[in-house]
XYZ file of C-alpha atoms in Angstrom:
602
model
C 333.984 207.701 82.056
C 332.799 204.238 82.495
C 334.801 200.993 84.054
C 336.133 198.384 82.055
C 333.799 198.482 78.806
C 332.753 195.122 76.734
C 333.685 195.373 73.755
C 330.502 195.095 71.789
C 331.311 195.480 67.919
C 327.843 194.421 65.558
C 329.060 191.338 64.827
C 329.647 190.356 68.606
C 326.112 190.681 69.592
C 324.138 187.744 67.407
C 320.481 187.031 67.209
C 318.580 183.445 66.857
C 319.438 182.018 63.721
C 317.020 181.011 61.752
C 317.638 176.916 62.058
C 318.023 177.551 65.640
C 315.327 176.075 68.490
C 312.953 178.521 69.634
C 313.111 178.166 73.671
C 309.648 180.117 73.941
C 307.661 177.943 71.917
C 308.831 174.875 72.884
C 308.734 176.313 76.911
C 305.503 178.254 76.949
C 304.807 177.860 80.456
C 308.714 178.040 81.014
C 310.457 175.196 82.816
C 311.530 174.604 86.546
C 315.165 175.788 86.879
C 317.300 172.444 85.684
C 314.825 170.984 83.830
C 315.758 173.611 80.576
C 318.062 171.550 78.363
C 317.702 173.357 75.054
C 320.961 173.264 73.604
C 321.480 176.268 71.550
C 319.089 179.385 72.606
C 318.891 182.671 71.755
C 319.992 185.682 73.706
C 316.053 186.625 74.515
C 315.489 183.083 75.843
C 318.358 182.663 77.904
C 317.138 186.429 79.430
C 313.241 184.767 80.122
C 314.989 181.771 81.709
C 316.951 183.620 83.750
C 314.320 185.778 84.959
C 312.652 182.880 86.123
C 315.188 181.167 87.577
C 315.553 184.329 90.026
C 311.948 184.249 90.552
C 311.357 187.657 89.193
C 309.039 185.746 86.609
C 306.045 183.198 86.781
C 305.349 180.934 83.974
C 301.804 182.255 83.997
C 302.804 185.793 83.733
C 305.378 184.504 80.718
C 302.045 183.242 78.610
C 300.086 186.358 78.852
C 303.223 188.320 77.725
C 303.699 186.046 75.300
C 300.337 186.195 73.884
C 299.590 190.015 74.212
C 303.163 190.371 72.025
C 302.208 188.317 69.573
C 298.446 189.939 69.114
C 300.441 193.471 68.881
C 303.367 191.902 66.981
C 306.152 193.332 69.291
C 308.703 192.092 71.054
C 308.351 189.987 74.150
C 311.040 191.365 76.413
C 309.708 195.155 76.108
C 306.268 194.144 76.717
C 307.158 192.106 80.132
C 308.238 195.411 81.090
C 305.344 197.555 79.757
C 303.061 195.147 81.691
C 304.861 195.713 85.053
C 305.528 191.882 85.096
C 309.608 192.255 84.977
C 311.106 195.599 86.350
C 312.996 198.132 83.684
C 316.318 197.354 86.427
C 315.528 193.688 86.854
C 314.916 193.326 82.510
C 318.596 195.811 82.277
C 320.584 193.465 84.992
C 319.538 190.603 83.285
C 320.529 191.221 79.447
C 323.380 192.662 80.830
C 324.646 189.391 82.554
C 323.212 187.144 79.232
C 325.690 189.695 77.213
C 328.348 190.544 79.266
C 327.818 194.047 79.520
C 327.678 196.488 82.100
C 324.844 198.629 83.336
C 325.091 202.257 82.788
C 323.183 204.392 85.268
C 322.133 207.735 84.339
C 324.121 209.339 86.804
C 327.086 208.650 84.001
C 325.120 209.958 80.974
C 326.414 212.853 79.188
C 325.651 216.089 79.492
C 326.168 217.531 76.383
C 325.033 215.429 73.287
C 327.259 212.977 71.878
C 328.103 213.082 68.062
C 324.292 214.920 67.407
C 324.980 215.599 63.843
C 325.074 211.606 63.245
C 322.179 210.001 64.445
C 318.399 211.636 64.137
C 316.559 211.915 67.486
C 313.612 209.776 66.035
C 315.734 206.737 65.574
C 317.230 207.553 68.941
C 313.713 207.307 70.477
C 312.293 204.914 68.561
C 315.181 202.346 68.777
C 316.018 204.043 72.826
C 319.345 204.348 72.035
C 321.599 207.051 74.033
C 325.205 207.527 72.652
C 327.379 208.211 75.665
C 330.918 209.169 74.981
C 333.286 209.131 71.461
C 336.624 207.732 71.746
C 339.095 207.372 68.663
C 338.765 203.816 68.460
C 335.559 203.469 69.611
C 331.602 205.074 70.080
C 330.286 204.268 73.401
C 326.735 203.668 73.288
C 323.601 202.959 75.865
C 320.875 200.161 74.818
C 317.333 199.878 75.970
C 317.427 196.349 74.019
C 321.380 195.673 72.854
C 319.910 192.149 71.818
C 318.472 193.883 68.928
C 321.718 193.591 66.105
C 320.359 195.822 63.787
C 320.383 198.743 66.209
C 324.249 198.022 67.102
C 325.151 197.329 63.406
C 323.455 200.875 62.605
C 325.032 202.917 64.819
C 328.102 200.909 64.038
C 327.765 202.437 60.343
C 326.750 205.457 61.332
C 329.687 206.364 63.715
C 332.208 204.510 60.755
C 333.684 202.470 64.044
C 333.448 200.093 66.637
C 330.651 200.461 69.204
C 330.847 199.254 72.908
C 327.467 198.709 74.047
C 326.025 198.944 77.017
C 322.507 198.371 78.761
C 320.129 200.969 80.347
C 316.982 200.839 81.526
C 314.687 202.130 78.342
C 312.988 205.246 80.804
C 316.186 207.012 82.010
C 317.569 206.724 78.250
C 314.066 208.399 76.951
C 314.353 211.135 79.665
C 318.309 211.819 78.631
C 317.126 211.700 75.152
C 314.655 214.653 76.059
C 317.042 216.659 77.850
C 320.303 216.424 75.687
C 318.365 216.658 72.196
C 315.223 218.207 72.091
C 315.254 221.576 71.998
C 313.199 223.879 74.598
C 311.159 226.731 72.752
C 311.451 230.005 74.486
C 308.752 231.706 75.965
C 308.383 235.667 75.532
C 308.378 237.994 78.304
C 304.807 239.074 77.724
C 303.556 236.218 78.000
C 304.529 235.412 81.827
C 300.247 235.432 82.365
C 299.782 232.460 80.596
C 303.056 231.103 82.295
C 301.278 231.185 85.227
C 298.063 229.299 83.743
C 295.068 231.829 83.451
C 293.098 229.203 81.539
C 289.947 229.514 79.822
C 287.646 226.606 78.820
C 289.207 225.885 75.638
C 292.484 225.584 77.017
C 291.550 223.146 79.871
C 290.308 221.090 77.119
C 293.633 220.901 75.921
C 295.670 220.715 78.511
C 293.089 217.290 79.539
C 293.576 216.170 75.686
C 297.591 216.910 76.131
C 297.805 215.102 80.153
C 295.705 211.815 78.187
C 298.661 211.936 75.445
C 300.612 208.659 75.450
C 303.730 210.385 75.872
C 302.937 212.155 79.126
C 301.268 209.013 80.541
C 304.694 206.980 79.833
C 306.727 210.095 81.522
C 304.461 210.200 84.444
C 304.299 206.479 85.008
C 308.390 205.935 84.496
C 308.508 208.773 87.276
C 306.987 206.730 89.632
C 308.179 203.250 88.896
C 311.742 204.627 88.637
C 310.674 206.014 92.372
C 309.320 202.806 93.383
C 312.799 201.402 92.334
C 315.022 204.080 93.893
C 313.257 202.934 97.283
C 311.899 206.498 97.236
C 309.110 207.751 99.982
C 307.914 211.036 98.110
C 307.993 212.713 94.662
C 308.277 216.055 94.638
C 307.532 217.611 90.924
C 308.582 221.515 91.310
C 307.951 224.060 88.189
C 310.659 226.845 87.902
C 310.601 229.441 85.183
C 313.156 227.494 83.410
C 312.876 224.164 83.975
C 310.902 221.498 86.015
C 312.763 219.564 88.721
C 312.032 216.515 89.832
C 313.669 214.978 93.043
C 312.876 211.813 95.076
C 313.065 211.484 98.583
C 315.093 208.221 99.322
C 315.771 207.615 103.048
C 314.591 210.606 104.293
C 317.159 212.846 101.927
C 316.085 214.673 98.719
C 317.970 213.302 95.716
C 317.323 215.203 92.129
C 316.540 213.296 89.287
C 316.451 213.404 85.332
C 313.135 215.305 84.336
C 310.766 215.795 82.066
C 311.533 218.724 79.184
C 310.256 222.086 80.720
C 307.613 222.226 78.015
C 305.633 219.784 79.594
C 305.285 221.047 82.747
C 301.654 221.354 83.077
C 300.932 218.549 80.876
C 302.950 216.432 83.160
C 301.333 218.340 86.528
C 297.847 217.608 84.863
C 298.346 214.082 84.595
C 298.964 213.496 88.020
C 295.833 215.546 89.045
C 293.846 213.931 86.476
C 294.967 210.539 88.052
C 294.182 211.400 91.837
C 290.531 213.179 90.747
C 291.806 216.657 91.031
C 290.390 220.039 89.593
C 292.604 220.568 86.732
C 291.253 223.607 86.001
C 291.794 225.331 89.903
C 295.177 225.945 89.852
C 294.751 229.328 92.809
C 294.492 226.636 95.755
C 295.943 223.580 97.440
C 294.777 220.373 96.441
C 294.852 216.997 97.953
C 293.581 213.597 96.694
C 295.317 209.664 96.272
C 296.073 207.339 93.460
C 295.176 203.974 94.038
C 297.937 202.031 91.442
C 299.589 198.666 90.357
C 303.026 198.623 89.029
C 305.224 195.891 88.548
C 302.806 193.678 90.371
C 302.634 195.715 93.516
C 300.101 197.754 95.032
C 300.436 201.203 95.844
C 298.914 204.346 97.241
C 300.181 207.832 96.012
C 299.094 210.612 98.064
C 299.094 213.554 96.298
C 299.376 217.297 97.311
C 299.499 220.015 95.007
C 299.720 224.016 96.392
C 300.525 227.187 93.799
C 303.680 228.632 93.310
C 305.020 231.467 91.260
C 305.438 229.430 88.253
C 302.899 226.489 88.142
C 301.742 224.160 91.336
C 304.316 222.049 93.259
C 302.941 218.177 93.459
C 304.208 215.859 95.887
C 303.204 212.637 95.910
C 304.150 210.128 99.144
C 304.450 206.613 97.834
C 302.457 204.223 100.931
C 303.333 200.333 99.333
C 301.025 198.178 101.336
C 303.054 195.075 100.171
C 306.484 196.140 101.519
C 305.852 198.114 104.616
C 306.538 195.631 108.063
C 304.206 196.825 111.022
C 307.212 194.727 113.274
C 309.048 196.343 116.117
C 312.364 194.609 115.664
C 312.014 195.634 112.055
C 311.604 199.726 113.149
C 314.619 199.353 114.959
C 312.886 199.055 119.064
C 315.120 197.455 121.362
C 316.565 197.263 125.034
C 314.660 199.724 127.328
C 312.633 201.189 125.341
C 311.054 198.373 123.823
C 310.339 196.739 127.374
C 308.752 200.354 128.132
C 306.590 200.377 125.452
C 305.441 197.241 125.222
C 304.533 197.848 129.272
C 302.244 200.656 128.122
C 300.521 198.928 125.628
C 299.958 195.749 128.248
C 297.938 197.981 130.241
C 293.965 198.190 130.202
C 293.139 202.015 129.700
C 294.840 205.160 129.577
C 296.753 206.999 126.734
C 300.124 206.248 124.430
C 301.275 209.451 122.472
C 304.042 209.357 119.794
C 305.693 212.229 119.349
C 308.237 213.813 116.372
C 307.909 216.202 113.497
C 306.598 215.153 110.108
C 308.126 212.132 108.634
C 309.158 210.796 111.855
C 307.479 207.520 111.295
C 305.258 208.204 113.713
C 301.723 206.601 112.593
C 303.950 203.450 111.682
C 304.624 202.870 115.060
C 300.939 203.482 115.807
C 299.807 201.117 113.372
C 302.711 198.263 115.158
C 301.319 198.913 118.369
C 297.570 198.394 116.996
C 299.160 195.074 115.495
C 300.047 193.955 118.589
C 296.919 194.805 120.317
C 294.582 193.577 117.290
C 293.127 190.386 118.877
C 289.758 188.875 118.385
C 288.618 189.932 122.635
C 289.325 193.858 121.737
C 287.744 196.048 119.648
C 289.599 198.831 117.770
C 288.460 201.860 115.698
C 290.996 204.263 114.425
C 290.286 207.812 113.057
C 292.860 208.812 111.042
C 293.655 211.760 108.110
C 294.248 210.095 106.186
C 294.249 206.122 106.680
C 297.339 205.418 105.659
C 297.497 201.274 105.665
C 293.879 199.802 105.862
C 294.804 197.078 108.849
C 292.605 193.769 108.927
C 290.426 193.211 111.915
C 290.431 197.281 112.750
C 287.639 199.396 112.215
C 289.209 202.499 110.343
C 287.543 206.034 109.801
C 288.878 208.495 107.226
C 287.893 212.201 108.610
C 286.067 214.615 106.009
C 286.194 218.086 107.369
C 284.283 219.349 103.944
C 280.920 217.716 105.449
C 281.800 218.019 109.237
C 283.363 214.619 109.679
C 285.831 215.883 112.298
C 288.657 214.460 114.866
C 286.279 215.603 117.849
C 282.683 214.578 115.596
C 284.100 211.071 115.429
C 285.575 209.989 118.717
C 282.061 211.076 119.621
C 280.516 209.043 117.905
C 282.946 206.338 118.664
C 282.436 206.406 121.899
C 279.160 204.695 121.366
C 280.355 202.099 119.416
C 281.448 200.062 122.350
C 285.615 200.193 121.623
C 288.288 199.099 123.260
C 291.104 200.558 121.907
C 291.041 204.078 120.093
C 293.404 205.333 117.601
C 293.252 209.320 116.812
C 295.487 209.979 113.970
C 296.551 213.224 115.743
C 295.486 215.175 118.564
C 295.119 219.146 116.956
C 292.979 220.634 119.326
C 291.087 221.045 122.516
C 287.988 219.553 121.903
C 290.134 216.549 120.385
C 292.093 216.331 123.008
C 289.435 216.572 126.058
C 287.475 213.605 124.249
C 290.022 211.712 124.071
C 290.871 212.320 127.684
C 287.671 211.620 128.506
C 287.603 208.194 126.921
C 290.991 206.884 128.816
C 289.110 208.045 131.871
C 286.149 205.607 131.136
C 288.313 202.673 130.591
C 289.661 202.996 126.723
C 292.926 202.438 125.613
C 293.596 205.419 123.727
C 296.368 206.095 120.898
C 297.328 208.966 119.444
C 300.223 211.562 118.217
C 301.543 214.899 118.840
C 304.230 217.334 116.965
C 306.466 218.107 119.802
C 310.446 217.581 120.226
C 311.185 215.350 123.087
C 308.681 213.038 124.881
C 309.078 215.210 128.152
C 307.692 218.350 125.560
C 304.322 215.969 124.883
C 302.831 216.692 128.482
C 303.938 220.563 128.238
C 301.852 220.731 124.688
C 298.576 219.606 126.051
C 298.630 221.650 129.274
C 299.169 225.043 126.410
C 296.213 222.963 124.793
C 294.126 223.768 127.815
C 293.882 220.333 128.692
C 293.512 220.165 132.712
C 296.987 218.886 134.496
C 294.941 216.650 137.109
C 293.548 215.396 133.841
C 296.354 214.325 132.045
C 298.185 213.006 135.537
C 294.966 210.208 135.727
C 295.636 209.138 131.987
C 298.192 209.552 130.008
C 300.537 206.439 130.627
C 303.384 207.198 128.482
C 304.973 209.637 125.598
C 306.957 207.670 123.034
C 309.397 210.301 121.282
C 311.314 209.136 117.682
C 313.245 210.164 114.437
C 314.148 207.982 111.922
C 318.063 207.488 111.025
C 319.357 206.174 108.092
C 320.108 202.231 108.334
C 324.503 201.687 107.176
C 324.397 199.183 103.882
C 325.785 196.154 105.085
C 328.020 195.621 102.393
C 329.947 198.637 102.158
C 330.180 199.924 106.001
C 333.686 200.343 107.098
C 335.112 199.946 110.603
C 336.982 202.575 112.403
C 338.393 204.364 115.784
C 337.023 208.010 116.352
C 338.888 210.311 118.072
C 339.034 210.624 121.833
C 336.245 213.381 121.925
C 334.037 211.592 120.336
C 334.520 208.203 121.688
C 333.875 210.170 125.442
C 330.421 210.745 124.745
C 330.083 207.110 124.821
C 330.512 206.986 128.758
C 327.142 207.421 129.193
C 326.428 204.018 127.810
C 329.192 202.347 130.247
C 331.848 201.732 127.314
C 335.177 202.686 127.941
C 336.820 205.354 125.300
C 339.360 203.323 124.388
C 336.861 200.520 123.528
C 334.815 202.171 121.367
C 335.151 201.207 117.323
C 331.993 202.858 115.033
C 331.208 202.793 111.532
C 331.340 205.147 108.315
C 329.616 204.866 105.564
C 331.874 204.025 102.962
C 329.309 203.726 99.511
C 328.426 200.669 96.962
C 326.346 199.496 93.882
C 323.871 198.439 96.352
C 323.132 201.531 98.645
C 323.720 203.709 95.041
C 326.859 205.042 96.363
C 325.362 206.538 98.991
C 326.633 203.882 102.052
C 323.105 203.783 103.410
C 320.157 201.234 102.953
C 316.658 201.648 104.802
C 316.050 203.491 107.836
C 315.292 203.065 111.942
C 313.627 204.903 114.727
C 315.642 206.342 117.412
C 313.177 206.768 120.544
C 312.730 208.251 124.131
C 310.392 206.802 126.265
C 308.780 208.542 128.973
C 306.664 206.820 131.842
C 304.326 208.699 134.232
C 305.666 208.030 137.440
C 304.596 209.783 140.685
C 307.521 212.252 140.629
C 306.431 213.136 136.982
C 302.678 213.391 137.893
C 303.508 215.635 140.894
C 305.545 217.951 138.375
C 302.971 218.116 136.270
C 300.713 218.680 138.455
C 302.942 222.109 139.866
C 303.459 222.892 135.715
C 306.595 222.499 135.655
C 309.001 222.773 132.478
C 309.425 220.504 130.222
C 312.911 220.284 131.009
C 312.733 219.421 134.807
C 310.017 216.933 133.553
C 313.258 215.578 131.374
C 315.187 215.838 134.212
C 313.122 213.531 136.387
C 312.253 211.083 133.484
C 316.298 210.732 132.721
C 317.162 209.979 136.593
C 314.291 207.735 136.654
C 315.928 205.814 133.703
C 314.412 206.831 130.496
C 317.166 206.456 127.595
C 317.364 209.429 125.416
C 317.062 209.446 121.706
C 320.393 210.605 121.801
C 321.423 207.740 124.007
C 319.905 205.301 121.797
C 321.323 206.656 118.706
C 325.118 206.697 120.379
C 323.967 202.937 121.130
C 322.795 201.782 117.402
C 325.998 203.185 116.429
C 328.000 201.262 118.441
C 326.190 198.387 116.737
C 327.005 199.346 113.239
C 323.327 199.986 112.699
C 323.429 203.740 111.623
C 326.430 206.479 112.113
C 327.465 209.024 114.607
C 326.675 211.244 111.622
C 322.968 210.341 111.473
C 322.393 210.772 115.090
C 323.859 213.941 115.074
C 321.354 215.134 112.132
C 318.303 214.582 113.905
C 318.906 214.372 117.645
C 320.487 216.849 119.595
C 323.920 216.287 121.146
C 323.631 218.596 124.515
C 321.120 215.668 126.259
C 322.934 214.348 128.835
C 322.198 211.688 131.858
């Protein structure tokens, strides 16, 4: 099952000796790299100095660890991580490389238990240890902390045979731990009511005393940071009647995780709520609210959304990480003609920029780039948005409250009068919306704003069903911006390759010859997780009102002989662009394929 195992017998695996120098009190504030010249240090110091040496620890954050673990009387490596300071991966991938051992990831966990009549599931938790496979020779065996030699001696004993160790990160072996030994109690038939959570008083009570339990607070909180490592953009927590599922979205594709025991599925569900100021005890309607968090030193915002289902309410929570998101065009993935086209729109002074895609197109991202670029100190910008997203220095941000009549339409009233010169609306959903909006491009405003439609050509189409007036839109509206986001090929993995002559036709279109064309698969590696993808970019259409496209409008005509005219006049497809990015090596046929349609055609 796994690679080339270390050997890892009890003996092999030694702590500090007693005699020996301790590198943490005689480096409290920790050395610069090269200036460490202890001679003989323990496994736990050469991790710490590591760490630092790879930046993924500050001297300053070393002393508090050090001095909150020695006021608690625990170890100092555990509580780096329990403090967010060092990462569970980062800690794992470190005491892996001090002890030559490999990582094992709980996609190669077991999944039946290993050996269960040996070892008692309370010194499996408490020591978060996860035995993973039993060999003649040999026990092969998982360590939260494999610096710890009376853990590897034990199970050692236990097992009456070698052990080769190996390091995990301490959450994913308490989650396997859950699933592979502890046993879920069966519910009767009769009592599918209180399945579906008719509470009364006193059980609300509980379920707030069970949600503030530590247990659930660790499981909740390693859901999120192991999310925040997977790279992933939503959580989705989904109750079934006999378990509860638990899947991250990581590039735009759903990916299903270890999860919590079915038992503590609304424990679990009421600790999120709890955390984002939710009614725990309405579980009959949708909920929305945010969770404003730190972990690992990073700030994040979860935005939470919880609606009933037939067995308990589905949660999913979008992860926004202020620090790590780049409001850069180069960085989305704009280039060549539609780039110059866009940034031509936005150089103008009035008139209206819609971006158009479905949901989880990246759409207010680009929104928020194109405010970036506009944000100087001679403009003005207010933004009304559902809800703000990135708060964006400089900009003048309104979150809408429809519970107290804080509206799209209310607002850009009122913003009006507030003297602006550029306008974001987070989305245009209506007439009235739409008409103000109008109506501000027409008195000089810049406005920005975003639409669910298709294609770009689709945008104009939508507001005239709207009931917006054609002359209207043909005096403002100076361009539709169309995208979907494809996944990004990992560098290191991609692999080079001829298609066949069908495929490598379609690339005509771009001016490359077929036998010319060479494209990219993606192949799979430690660092894409096997999955030959890392990170995504926008594919994008961008239309520009031109006279021939103002005089269809103005006769209503489809949204396809709008295309039509927009294509002729030189507007590159998304299609187009995607065909182009993976010429590049930037993304795959495959990807463009998945999210843009393959009949467009110049």
């Amino acid at each position: 099952m796994f690679d080339d195992p270390i050997l890892a017998a009890a003996p092999a695996i030694s702590a500090r000796r007693d005699d020996e120098p301790d590198f943490l009190e005689e480096h409290a504030d920790v050395s610069p790299p090269g200036e460490v010249t202890s001679p003989a240090r323990s496994p736990e110091s050469q991790v710490v100095t590591d760490l630092h040496e790879h930046g993924k620890l500050s001297p300053g954050d070393l002393s508090r660890a050090r001095r909150l673990a020695d006021e608690a009387g625990d170890p100092l490596l555990p509580m780096l991580v329990r403090l967010g300071l060092v990462s569970e991966r980062d800690m794992a991938q470190t005491i892996g490389d001090v002890l030559g051992l490999d990582l094992a990831e709980a996609s190669l966990f077991p999944s039946e238990p290993v050996r269960e009549d040996l070892f008692s599931l309370r010194f499996l938790k408490d020591a978060k240890i996860l035995p993973l496979a039993e060999a003649p020779d040999h026990l092969s065996v998982a360590f939260a902390n494999p610096i710890d030699d009376f853990a590897v001696a034990a199970m050692a004993m236990a097992a009456g045979k070698p052990v080769r160790a190996f390091v995990a990160m301490p959450s994913e072996i308490e989650l396997a731990l859950e699933r592979l030994y502890e046993k879920v109690e069966e519910t009767p038939e009769d009592d599918s009511d209180a399945a579906l959570g008719d509470f009364d008083e006193e059980d609300i009570e509980h379920l707030k005393d069970l949600a503030s339990e530590a247990p659930v607070i660790r499981m909740v909180n390693q859901l999120i940071q192991r999310a925040l490592e997977s790279r992933a953009s939503d959580i989705h927590i989904e109750p079934f009647a006999d378990q509860l599922k638990v899947r991250y979205r990581i590039d735009g594709i759903l990916k299903e995780v270890d999860a919590p025991p079915v038992r503590s599925t609304a424990a679990v569900i009421s600790r999120v709520k709890i955390m984002a100021k939710l009614n725990i005890a309405e579980r009959r309607l949708p909920q929305d609210g945010r969770i404003p968090i730190r972990i690992q030193g990073r700030e994040l915002d979860l935005r939470v959304s919880t609606v009933p289902t037939m067995f308990g309410e589905s949660v999913v929570m979008r992860l926004l990480d202020k620090e790590n998101v780049r409001f850069d065009l180069d960085a989305l993935g704009f280039d060549g003609s539609p780039r110059a086209r866009l940034r031509e729109i936005l150089e103008r002074p009035y008139g209206i920029l819609l971006v158009t895609g479905p949901t989880g197109s990246g759409k207010s991202t680009t929104l928020y780039t194109a405010l970036g670029r506009m944000n100087t100190e001679a403009r003005k910008i207010i933004t009304v948005e559902d809800p703000v997203e990135y708060q964006l220095a400089g900009i003048n941000q309104i979150q809408v409250k429809s519970a107290i009549g804080m509206t799209f339409a209310s607002a850009l009233r009122a913003i009006v009068r507030q003297d602006p010169d550029v306008i974001m609306v987070g989305e245009m959903r209506d007439l009235e919306t739409a008409r103000i909006a109008v109506q501000s491009a027409l008195t000089g405003h810049v406005v920005l704003s975003t639409l669910h439609t298709n294609d770009a050509a689709s945008g104009v189409t939508r507001l005239l069903d709207m009931g917006v007036e054609d002359y209207l839109l043909t005096s403002t509206i100076n361009g539709i911006l169309a995208q979907r986001l494809v996944r990004k090929l990992c560098p290191h993995c991609c692999a080079r390759y001829a298609p066949i002559p069908e495929l490598a036709e379609r690339f005509a279109a771009l001016g490359v010859s077929a036998d010319a064309v060479m494209l990219y698969r993606a192949v799979g590696c430690p660092a894409c997780n096997e999955t030959g993808y890392h990170g995504r970019l926008v594919i994008t259409e961008v239309l520009l009102m031109s006279d021939a496209i103002r005089k269809a409008v103005l006769n209503h005509a489809t949204a396809t002989e709008i295309r039509r005219i927009a294509v002729t006049e030189g507007m590159e497809t998304m299609y187009l662009d995607g065909l182009r990015k993976s010429l590049d090596g930037r993304t795959t046929v495959e990807e463009v394929l998945r999210v843009a349609e393959a009949t467009e055609t110049v």
